Coordinates of C-alpha atoms in Angstrom, one line a residue:
M255 CA -19.2 16.9 12.7
A256 CA -17.0 19.7 11.4
E257 CA -18.5 22.5 9.3
Y258 CA -16.4 23.8 6.4
N259 CA -16.4 27.0 4.4
K260 CA -16.2 27.3 0.6
V261 CA -13.2 28.4 -1.3
T262 CA -14.1 32.0 -2.2
T263 CA -12.7 34.3 -4.8
E264 CA -11.0 36.2 -1.9
I265 CA -9.3 33.0 -0.7
I266 CA -8.2 32.1 -4.2
N267 CA -6.6 35.6 -4.5
E268 CA -4.7 35.0 -1.2
L269 CA -3.5 31.6 -2.4
E270 CA -2.4 33.1 -5.7
K271 CA -0.1 35.5 -3.8
I272 CA 1.7 32.5 -2.4
V273 CA 1.9 30.3 -5.5
P274 CA 1.3 32.6 -8.5
G275 CA -0.1 30.8 -11.5
R276 CA -0.4 27.5 -9.8
V277 CA -3.9 27.7 -8.3
M278 CA -6.2 25.7 -10.5
T279 CA -10.0 26.0 -10.3
G280 CA -13.1 24.8 -12.2
E281 CA -12.3 23.0 -15.5
N282 CA -8.6 23.7 -15.1
I283 CA -8.4 21.1 -12.3
N284 CA -7.0 17.8 -13.4
P285 CA -10.0 15.4 -13.3
D286 CA -7.8 12.6 -11.9
Y287 CA -7.6 14.6 -8.7
A288 CA -11.2 13.5 -8.0
R289 CA -10.3 9.9 -7.4
D290 CA -7.6 7.3 -6.7
E291 CA -7.0 3.9 -8.2
M292 CA -10.2 2.4 -6.7
P293 CA -13.0 4.2 -8.6
I294 CA -15.7 2.3 -6.8
Y295 CA -15.5 4.9 -4.0
G296 CA -16.7 7.6 -6.4
K297 CA -15.3 11.0 -7.5
H298 CA -15.0 14.1 -5.4
M299 CA -13.6 17.2 -7.0
P300 CA -11.7 19.8 -5.0
E301 CA -12.7 23.5 -5.3
A302 CA -9.0 24.4 -5.9
A303 CA -5.9 22.4 -6.6
I304 CA -2.3 23.5 -6.2
E305 CA 1.0 21.9 -7.2
V306 CA 3.2 22.8 -4.3
L307 CA 7.0 23.1 -4.5
S308 CA 8.2 23.7 -0.9
T309 CA 7.6 23.4 2.8
E310 CA 7.2 27.1 3.1
E311 CA 4.5 27.2 0.4
I312 CA 2.5 24.4 2.1
S313 CA 2.8 26.2 5.5
A314 CA 1.4 29.4 4.1
I315 CA -1.4 27.7 2.3
I316 CA -2.4 25.6 5.4
K317 CA -2.5 28.8 7.6
I318 CA -5.0 30.4 5.2
C319 CA -7.1 27.2 5.1
N320 CA -7.0 26.7 8.8
L321 CA -8.0 30.3 9.5
N322 CA -11.0 30.0 7.1
R323 CA -11.9 26.4 7.9
I324 CA -11.2 25.2 4.4
P325 CA -10.6 21.4 4.1
V326 CA -7.2 20.3 2.7
T327 CA -6.3 17.0 1.1
V328 CA -2.8 16.1 0.1
R329 CA -2.2 13.9 -2.9
G330 CA 1.0 12.2 -4.3
A331 CA 0.7 10.0 -7.3
G332 CA -2.9 9.0 -6.6
T333 CA -2.2 5.3 -6.6
G334 CA -4.0 4.6 -3.3
L335 CA -6.8 1.9 -3.1
A336 CA -8.9 3.1 -0.2
G337 CA -9.8 6.7 -1.1
G338 CA -7.2 8.2 1.2
A339 CA -6.2 11.0 -1.1
V340 CA -9.7 11.8 -2.5
P341 CA -11.0 15.2 -1.5
V342 CA -14.4 14.0 -0.2
A343 CA -15.1 17.4 1.5
G344 CA -14.0 19.5 -1.5
G345 CA -11.8 22.4 -0.4
V346 CA -8.1 22.6 -1.5
L347 CA -6.1 19.8 -2.9
L348 CA -2.3 20.0 -2.6
S349 CA -0.4 17.9 -5.1
T350 CA 3.2 17.1 -4.0
I351 CA 4.1 15.3 -7.2
K352 CA 6.6 18.0 -8.2
M353 CA 8.4 17.9 -4.9
N354 CA 10.4 15.1 -6.3
K355 CA 14.1 15.8 -5.5
I356 CA 16.4 13.3 -4.0
I357 CA 18.1 15.9 -1.8
S358 CA 21.2 14.1 -0.4
Y359 CA 22.8 10.9 0.7
D360 CA 24.7 10.3 3.9
L361 CA 26.7 7.3 2.8
E362 CA 28.5 6.9 6.1
N363 CA 25.2 6.5 8.0
L364 CA 23.3 4.8 5.1
L365 CA 20.7 7.5 4.9
V366 CA 19.0 9.4 2.1
T367 CA 16.9 12.6 2.4
V368 CA 14.1 13.1 -0.2
E369 CA 11.1 15.2 -0.9
P370 CA 7.7 13.4 -0.6
G371 CA 7.0 13.4 -4.3
V372 CA 10.0 11.1 -5.2
L373 CA 8.7 7.9 -6.8
L374 CA 9.6 4.6 -5.2
N375 CA 11.0 3.4 -8.5
D376 CA 13.2 6.5 -8.8
L377 CA 14.7 6.1 -5.4
A378 CA 15.3 2.4 -6.0
S379 CA 17.2 3.1 -9.3
D380 CA 19.2 6.0 -7.8
A381 CA 20.2 4.1 -4.6
A382 CA 21.4 1.2 -6.7
K383 CA 24.0 3.5 -8.3
H384 CA 25.5 3.8 -4.8
G385 CA 25.3 0.1 -4.2
L386 CA 22.4 0.6 -1.8
L387 CA 18.9 -0.8 -1.4
Y388 CA 15.7 0.9 0.0
P389 CA 14.0 -2.3 1.2
P390 CA 10.3 -1.4 1.2
D391 CA 8.9 -2.8 -2.1
P392 CA 5.2 -2.2 -2.6
G393 CA 3.7 -3.6 -5.8
E394 CA 3.1 -0.1 -7.2
K395 CA 6.5 1.2 -8.1
F396 CA 5.3 4.6 -9.3
A397 CA 3.8 5.6 -6.0
T398 CA 5.4 8.5 -4.1
L399 CA 7.5 7.9 -1.0
G400 CA 5.3 10.4 0.9
G401 CA 2.2 8.3 0.1
N402 CA 4.1 5.1 1.1
V403 CA 4.9 6.6 4.5
S404 CA 1.4 8.0 4.9
T405 CA 0.0 4.4 4.6
N406 CA 3.0 2.6 6.0
A407 CA 3.2 0.6 2.8
G408 CA 4.7 -2.9 3.1
G409 CA 5.2 -4.7 -0.1
M410 CA 6.9 -7.9 -1.1
R411 CA 10.1 -7.7 0.8
A412 CA 8.4 -7.0 4.2
V413 CA 8.7 -10.6 5.2
K414 CA 12.5 -10.2 5.6
Y415 CA 13.1 -6.5 5.8
G416 CA 9.9 -5.0 7.4
A417 CA 7.5 -2.3 6.2
T418 CA 8.1 1.4 5.4
R419 CA 7.9 2.3 9.1
D420 CA 11.1 0.5 9.8
Y421 CA 13.0 2.7 7.3
V422 CA 11.8 6.2 8.3
R423 CA 14.3 8.0 10.5
S424 CA 12.9 11.6 10.4
M425 CA 10.6 13.9 8.6
T426 CA 9.6 17.5 8.2
V427 CA 5.9 18.0 8.7
V428 CA 3.5 21.0 8.2
L429 CA 0.9 20.8 10.9
P430 CA -2.8 21.7 10.4
T431 CA -2.0 25.0 12.0
G432 CA 0.7 25.8 9.4
E433 CA 3.5 25.3 11.9
I434 CA 6.6 23.4 10.7
A435 CA 7.8 20.6 12.8
R436 CA 10.6 18.1 12.7
F437 CA 9.9 14.6 13.9
G438 CA 12.5 11.9 14.5
S439 CA 16.3 12.0 14.0
S440 CA 19.1 10.5 12.0
V441 CA 20.1 8.4 15.0
S442 CA 19.2 4.7 15.0
K443 CA 17.5 4.5 18.4
T444 CA 15.6 6.7 20.8
S445 CA 13.8 6.6 24.2
S446 CA 13.2 10.4 24.0
G447 CA 9.5 10.9 24.7
Y448 CA 6.4 9.9 22.7
S449 CA 7.3 8.9 19.1
L450 CA 5.5 11.6 17.1
L451 CA 7.4 10.2 14.1
N452 CA 5.7 6.8 14.3
L453 CA 2.4 8.5 15.0
M454 CA 2.7 10.4 11.7
I455 CA 3.7 7.2 9.7
G456 CA 0.4 5.5 8.6
S457 CA -1.8 8.5 9.5
E458 CA -2.8 8.9 5.9
G459 CA -2.4 12.7 5.8
T460 CA -4.9 13.4 8.6
L461 CA -2.4 14.7 11.2
G462 CA 0.2 16.7 9.1
V463 CA 1.6 17.2 5.6
I464 CA 5.0 15.4 5.1
T465 CA 7.4 17.7 3.2
E466 CA 10.7 15.9 3.6
L467 CA 11.9 12.4 4.6
T468 CA 15.1 10.9 5.8
L469 CA 15.1 7.2 5.1
K470 CA 17.3 4.3 6.0
L471 CA 19.1 2.3 3.3
I472 CA 21.0 -1.0 3.4
P473 CA 23.9 -2.4 1.3
Q474 CA 22.4 -3.9 -1.8
P475 CA 22.6 -7.8 -1.7
K476 CA 24.9 -9.1 -4.4
E477 CA 22.9 -12.2 -5.3
L478 CA 19.2 -12.9 -5.9
I479 CA 17.4 -16.1 -6.9
S480 CA 13.7 -16.6 -7.3
L481 CA 11.6 -19.8 -7.2
V482 CA 8.3 -20.4 -9.0
I483 CA 6.5 -23.2 -7.1
P484 CA 3.2 -24.5 -8.5
F485 CA 0.7 -26.4 -6.4
E486 CA -2.4 -28.3 -7.3
D487 CA -4.7 -26.2 -5.1
L488 CA -4.6 -23.1 -2.9
E489 CA -4.9 -25.0 0.4
S490 CA -1.7 -27.0 -0.1
C491 CA 0.0 -24.0 -1.4
I492 CA -0.8 -21.8 1.6
S493 CA -0.2 -24.5 4.2
T494 CA 3.4 -24.6 3.1
V495 CA 4.1 -21.0 4.0
P496 CA 4.8 -21.3 7.7
K497 CA 7.4 -24.0 7.0
F498 CA 9.7 -21.4 5.5
T499 CA 10.0 -19.6 8.8
L500 CA 10.2 -22.8 10.8
N501 CA 13.1 -24.0 8.7
H502 CA 14.9 -20.6 9.0
F503 CA 15.0 -20.0 5.3
R504 CA 14.4 -16.2 5.6
P505 CA 13.1 -15.5 2.1
Q506 CA 13.4 -11.9 0.8
A507 CA 9.8 -12.3 -0.6
L508 CA 7.2 -15.0 -0.3
E509 CA 4.1 -14.4 -2.5
F510 CA 1.1 -16.5 -3.3
F511 CA -1.5 -16.2 -6.0
E512 CA -4.3 -18.2 -7.6
K513 CA -4.3 -19.4 -11.2
E514 CA -7.1 -17.1 -12.2
I515 CA -5.3 -14.0 -11.2
L516 CA -2.1 -15.1 -13.0
I517 CA -4.1 -15.6 -16.2
S518 CA -5.4 -12.0 -15.9
S519 CA -1.8 -10.7 -15.5
E520 CA -0.3 -12.8 -18.3
E521 CA -3.0 -11.8 -20.7
Y522 CA -2.4 -8.1 -19.7
L523 CA 1.4 -8.5 -20.3
G524 CA 0.9 -10.6 -23.4
K525 CA 3.4 -13.1 -22.1
A526 CA 3.1 -16.5 -20.3
V527 CA 5.8 -17.2 -17.7
F528 CA 4.3 -19.6 -15.2
P529 CA 3.4 -23.3 -16.0
R530 CA -0.3 -24.1 -16.1
V531 CA 0.2 -27.9 -16.0
C532 CA 2.8 -30.0 -14.3
D533 CA 3.1 -33.7 -15.1
G534 CA -0.5 -33.8 -16.3
I535 CA -1.8 -32.1 -13.2
E536 CA -3.5 -28.7 -13.6
V537 CA -1.9 -26.0 -11.4
G538 CA -4.3 -24.2 -9.0
A539 CA -2.0 -21.9 -7.1
Y540 CA 1.6 -20.7 -6.9
L541 CA 4.2 -19.5 -4.5
L542 CA 6.8 -17.0 -5.9
V543 CA 9.8 -16.9 -3.5
S544 CA 13.0 -14.9 -3.6
F545 CA 16.2 -15.3 -1.6
D546 CA 19.0 -12.7 -1.5
G547 CA 22.5 -12.6 -0.1
D548 CA 26.1 -11.9 -0.8
D549 CA 27.3 -15.5 -1.3
M550 CA 25.9 -17.5 -4.2
D551 CA 27.1 -20.8 -2.7
S552 CA 25.2 -20.2 0.5
L553 CA 22.2 -19.0 -1.4
L554 CA 22.1 -22.2 -3.5
T555 CA 22.3 -24.3 -0.4
T556 CA 19.3 -22.5 1.0
V557 CA 17.4 -22.9 -2.3
E558 CA 18.1 -26.6 -2.4
K559 CA 16.8 -27.1 1.1
A560 CA 13.8 -25.0 0.4
A561 CA 13.0 -26.9 -2.8
E562 CA 13.3 -30.2 -1.0
M563 CA 10.9 -28.9 1.7
V564 CA 8.2 -27.7 -0.7
L565 CA 8.3 -30.8 -2.7
N566 CA 7.8 -32.9 0.4
E567 CA 4.8 -30.6 1.2
G568 CA 3.1 -31.3 -2.1
A569 CA 4.6 -28.8 -4.6
L570 CA 4.2 -30.0 -8.2
D571 CA 7.6 -28.6 -9.2
V572 CA 10.2 -26.0 -8.4
L573 CA 11.4 -23.7 -11.2
I574 CA 14.5 -21.7 -10.5
A575 CA 14.9 -18.1 -11.9
D576 CA 18.6 -17.4 -11.5
T577 CA 19.3 -14.9 -14.3
P578 CA 18.2 -11.3 -14.4
A579 CA 15.9 -11.9 -17.4
K580 CA 14.1 -14.9 -15.7
I581 CA 13.8 -13.0 -12.4
K582 CA 12.4 -9.9 -14.2
D583 CA 9.8 -12.0 -16.1
A584 CA 8.6 -13.7 -13.0
W585 CA 8.2 -10.6 -11.0
A586 CA 6.8 -8.6 -13.9
A587 CA 3.8 -11.0 -13.9
R588 CA 3.4 -10.6 -10.1
S589 CA 3.7 -6.8 -10.3
S590 CA 0.9 -6.6 -12.9
F591 CA -1.8 -8.4 -11.0
L592 CA -3.8 -5.3 -10.2
E593 CA -3.4 -3.9 -13.8
G594 CA -4.6 -7.2 -15.2
I595 CA -7.7 -7.2 -13.0
E596 CA -8.5 -3.6 -13.7
E597 CA -8.3 -4.1 -17.5
Q598 CA -10.7 -7.0 -17.4
T599 CA -13.1 -5.9 -14.7
K600 CA -15.8 -3.2 -14.8
L601 CA -16.7 -3.2 -11.1
L602 CA -13.9 -3.8 -8.5
D603 CA -13.3 -3.5 -4.8
E604 CA -10.5 -4.8 -2.6
C605 CA -9.4 -5.5 0.9
D606 CA -5.8 -6.0 2.1
V607 CA -6.6 -7.8 5.3
V608 CA -3.7 -9.1 7.4
V609 CA -3.8 -12.3 9.5
P610 CA -1.3 -14.4 11.3
T611 CA 0.6 -16.6 8.8
N612 CA -0.7 -19.8 10.4
K613 CA -4.3 -18.5 9.8
I614 CA -3.9 -17.7 6.1
A615 CA -5.1 -21.2 5.0
P616 CA -8.2 -21.3 7.2
F617 CA -9.0 -17.7 6.3
L618 CA -8.8 -18.2 2.6
T619 CA -10.8 -21.4 2.9
Y620 CA -13.5 -19.4 4.6
V621 CA -13.4 -16.7 1.9
K622 CA -13.8 -19.5 -0.8
S623 CA -16.6 -21.1 1.2
I624 CA -18.8 -17.9 1.1
E625 CA -18.1 -16.9 -2.5
A626 CA -21.1 -18.8 -3.9
E627 CA -23.4 -16.6 -1.8
F628 CA -22.6 -13.6 -4.0
D629 CA -22.9 -12.7 -7.6
F630 CA -19.3 -11.4 -8.1
K631 CA -16.1 -13.4 -8.5
V632 CA -13.4 -13.4 -5.9
K633 CA -9.7 -13.3 -6.8
S634 CA -6.9 -13.3 -4.3
F635 CA -3.1 -13.0 -4.0
G636 CA -0.8 -11.5 -1.5
H637 CA 2.2 -11.4 0.7
A638 CA 2.0 -14.9 2.2
G639 CA 5.2 -14.4 4.2
D640 CA 3.6 -11.8 6.5
G641 CA -0.1 -12.7 6.2
N642 CA -1.1 -9.7 4.1
L643 CA -3.8 -10.8 1.7
H644 CA -5.3 -8.9 -1.2
I645 CA -8.8 -10.1 -1.9
Y646 CA -10.7 -8.6 -4.9
T647 CA -14.4 -8.7 -5.7
C648 CA -14.9 -8.5 -9.4
S649 CA -17.9 -8.2 -11.6
N650 CA -18.7 -7.3 -15.3
D651 CA -22.4 -7.7 -15.2
M652 CA -23.8 -6.4 -11.9
E653 CA -25.5 -3.1 -11.3
L654 CA -23.4 -0.7 -9.3
D655 CA -25.7 -0.3 -6.3
E656 CA -26.3 -4.1 -6.1
F657 CA -22.5 -4.7 -6.4
K658 CA -21.8 -2.3 -3.6
K659 CA -24.5 -3.8 -1.4
Q660 CA -23.3 -7.3 -1.8
V661 CA -19.6 -6.3 -1.4
D662 CA -20.4 -4.6 1.9
V663 CA -22.0 -7.9 3.2
F664 CA -19.0 -9.9 1.9
M665 CA -16.4 -7.5 3.5
N666 CA -18.2 -7.5 6.8
K667 CA -18.1 -11.2 6.9
I668 CA -14.4 -11.6 6.0
Y669 CA -13.3 -8.8 8.3
E670 CA -15.2 -10.4 11.1
K671 CA -13.4 -13.7 10.4
A672 CA -10.1 -11.9 10.3
T673 CA -10.8 -10.3 13.7
E674 CA -11.6 -13.8 15.0
F675 CA -8.2 -14.9 13.8
K676 CA -6.5 -11.8 15.5
G677 CA -6.1 -10.1 12.2
L678 CA -6.6 -6.4 11.1
V679 CA -8.4 -4.5 8.4
S680 CA -5.4 -3.3 6.4
G681 CA -1.8 -4.5 6.1
E682 CA -0.6 -1.7 3.9
H683 CA -3.2 0.1 1.8
G684 CA -4.7 2.1 4.6
I685 CA -8.2 2.9 5.7
G686 CA -9.0 6.1 3.7
F687 CA -12.8 6.6 3.7
G688 CA -13.5 3.3 1.9
K689 CA -12.7 1.1 4.9
I690 CA -13.6 3.4 7.8
D691 CA -16.7 1.5 9.0
Y692 CA -14.8 -1.8 8.9
L693 CA -12.0 -0.4 11.0
A694 CA -14.5 0.9 13.6
N695 CA -16.2 -2.5 13.8
T696 CA -12.8 -4.3 14.2
L697 CA -11.1 -2.0 16.7
G698 CA -14.0 -1.1 18.9
D699 CA -15.1 2.1 20.6
I700 CA -12.0 2.6 22.9
N701 CA -9.4 2.5 20.1
I702 CA -11.5 4.7 17.8
R703 CA -12.0 7.2 20.6
L704 CA -8.3 7.4 21.3
M705 CA -7.6 7.9 17.5
Q706 CA -10.2 10.7 17.4
N707 CA -8.6 12.4 20.4
I708 CA -5.2 12.3 18.7
K709 CA -6.8 13.8 15.6
N710 CA -8.4 16.6 17.7
A711 CA -5.0 17.3 19.4
F712 CA -3.3 17.8 16.1
D713 CA -6.2 19.3 14.1
P714 CA -8.9 20.9 16.2
N715 CA -10.5 22.5 13.2
M716 CA -10.6 19.1 11.4
I717 CA -9.3 20.6 8.1
L718 CA -6.7 18.0 7.2
N719 CA -7.9 15.1 5.0
P720 CA -11.4 15.1 6.6
G721 CA -13.6 12.0 6.5
K722 CA -10.7 9.5 6.7
V723 CA -9.4 6.8 9.0
C724 CA -11.4 7.5 12.2
Y725 CA -13.7 10.5 11.5
K726 CA -16.7 10.2 9.2
L727 CA -18.2 13.3 7.5

């Protein structure tokens, strides 16, 4: 286990020389820096916090921290759900939220270069002005791109376009030694040695600090149609999902959710969008499907075939959202699921397990079958098209310690079932420190040892985001 030193007055003075007036200590530190969006993992305040503005500043700060064995945690918007940006070892927190410039576009090669603090929503809006689309589409639109890359965020369009990893061409990184490195290239293919770029993507800030990104864009599709598809129960809803792929429909997004989580979201928004009853039958679950393309006639043909398929598979109805207003309303409800749960729940924990798509139905059936063993409620939704499921444990009346104890038993059971189905612990939220034990149980000693060896190679003093992914404090 690594041993760390405290941030002394002398070290604060050294840091002040690099970033005058931007070293916060004590009560001047933003209290939000102690946690992310999943407060169940507790609060851990840094000893100092700095809003950094450049690669060179970060390099100089890291050199001081490495020399003095001071832990460093990097934070973007703080929207993570696994404790990945929480400074569990204290030390220095670097906020990249003000490194938010969209630096340049290369329109001939469909690339954009950005700083890590650019928000996903801001890039989406700016790229659209150029007729371009950045395909990764996580539910949290106000997360930073640096954070998205650090967790390899997926999102709702991953079923067609892939996850964040598929759109990162190159990056500038400050290593734990303070050295500045460039990984990747603007070119579209490579067989040039080990992929240090891909090693950095999804490493959750444990191997280096991302200070610049070059990302791939695509021409923005001209047409978009969404379908709201209600089912009587979750089982019939989920069993329909593999049929979209088998029929070559290629949806842009394919989401599922239960009635209970929809109610939370619509109450949060103050607006009902989805039907609760169809032909006298109470709806139990929904698919929300989008198709995009450049030709509306071809798109309508696909939609008609998809509608026929889901009705044959037991759908109660197919509602078409084909105007910007209708599409916006449908997806606003989906995007507010977490906010709706948070507003109505005192104690909350979550997993974003990923399983093969043909195992979604049996996996969720298993989750439902064990819910009665626990005192909390279980709510689920997720990216049905790629098997990434978000399962929330929710309670308003349990004691914290008892909630944590029962959740741990529940999580171990469902992760064990996911492993049995050849699934993995996280599809997009990452491991942080909240899921570190579950990852170790799932991957086994060999994989964890190799990850630890990689961490040692990059960061022998273990200063960068300690206690995360594969190393416990």
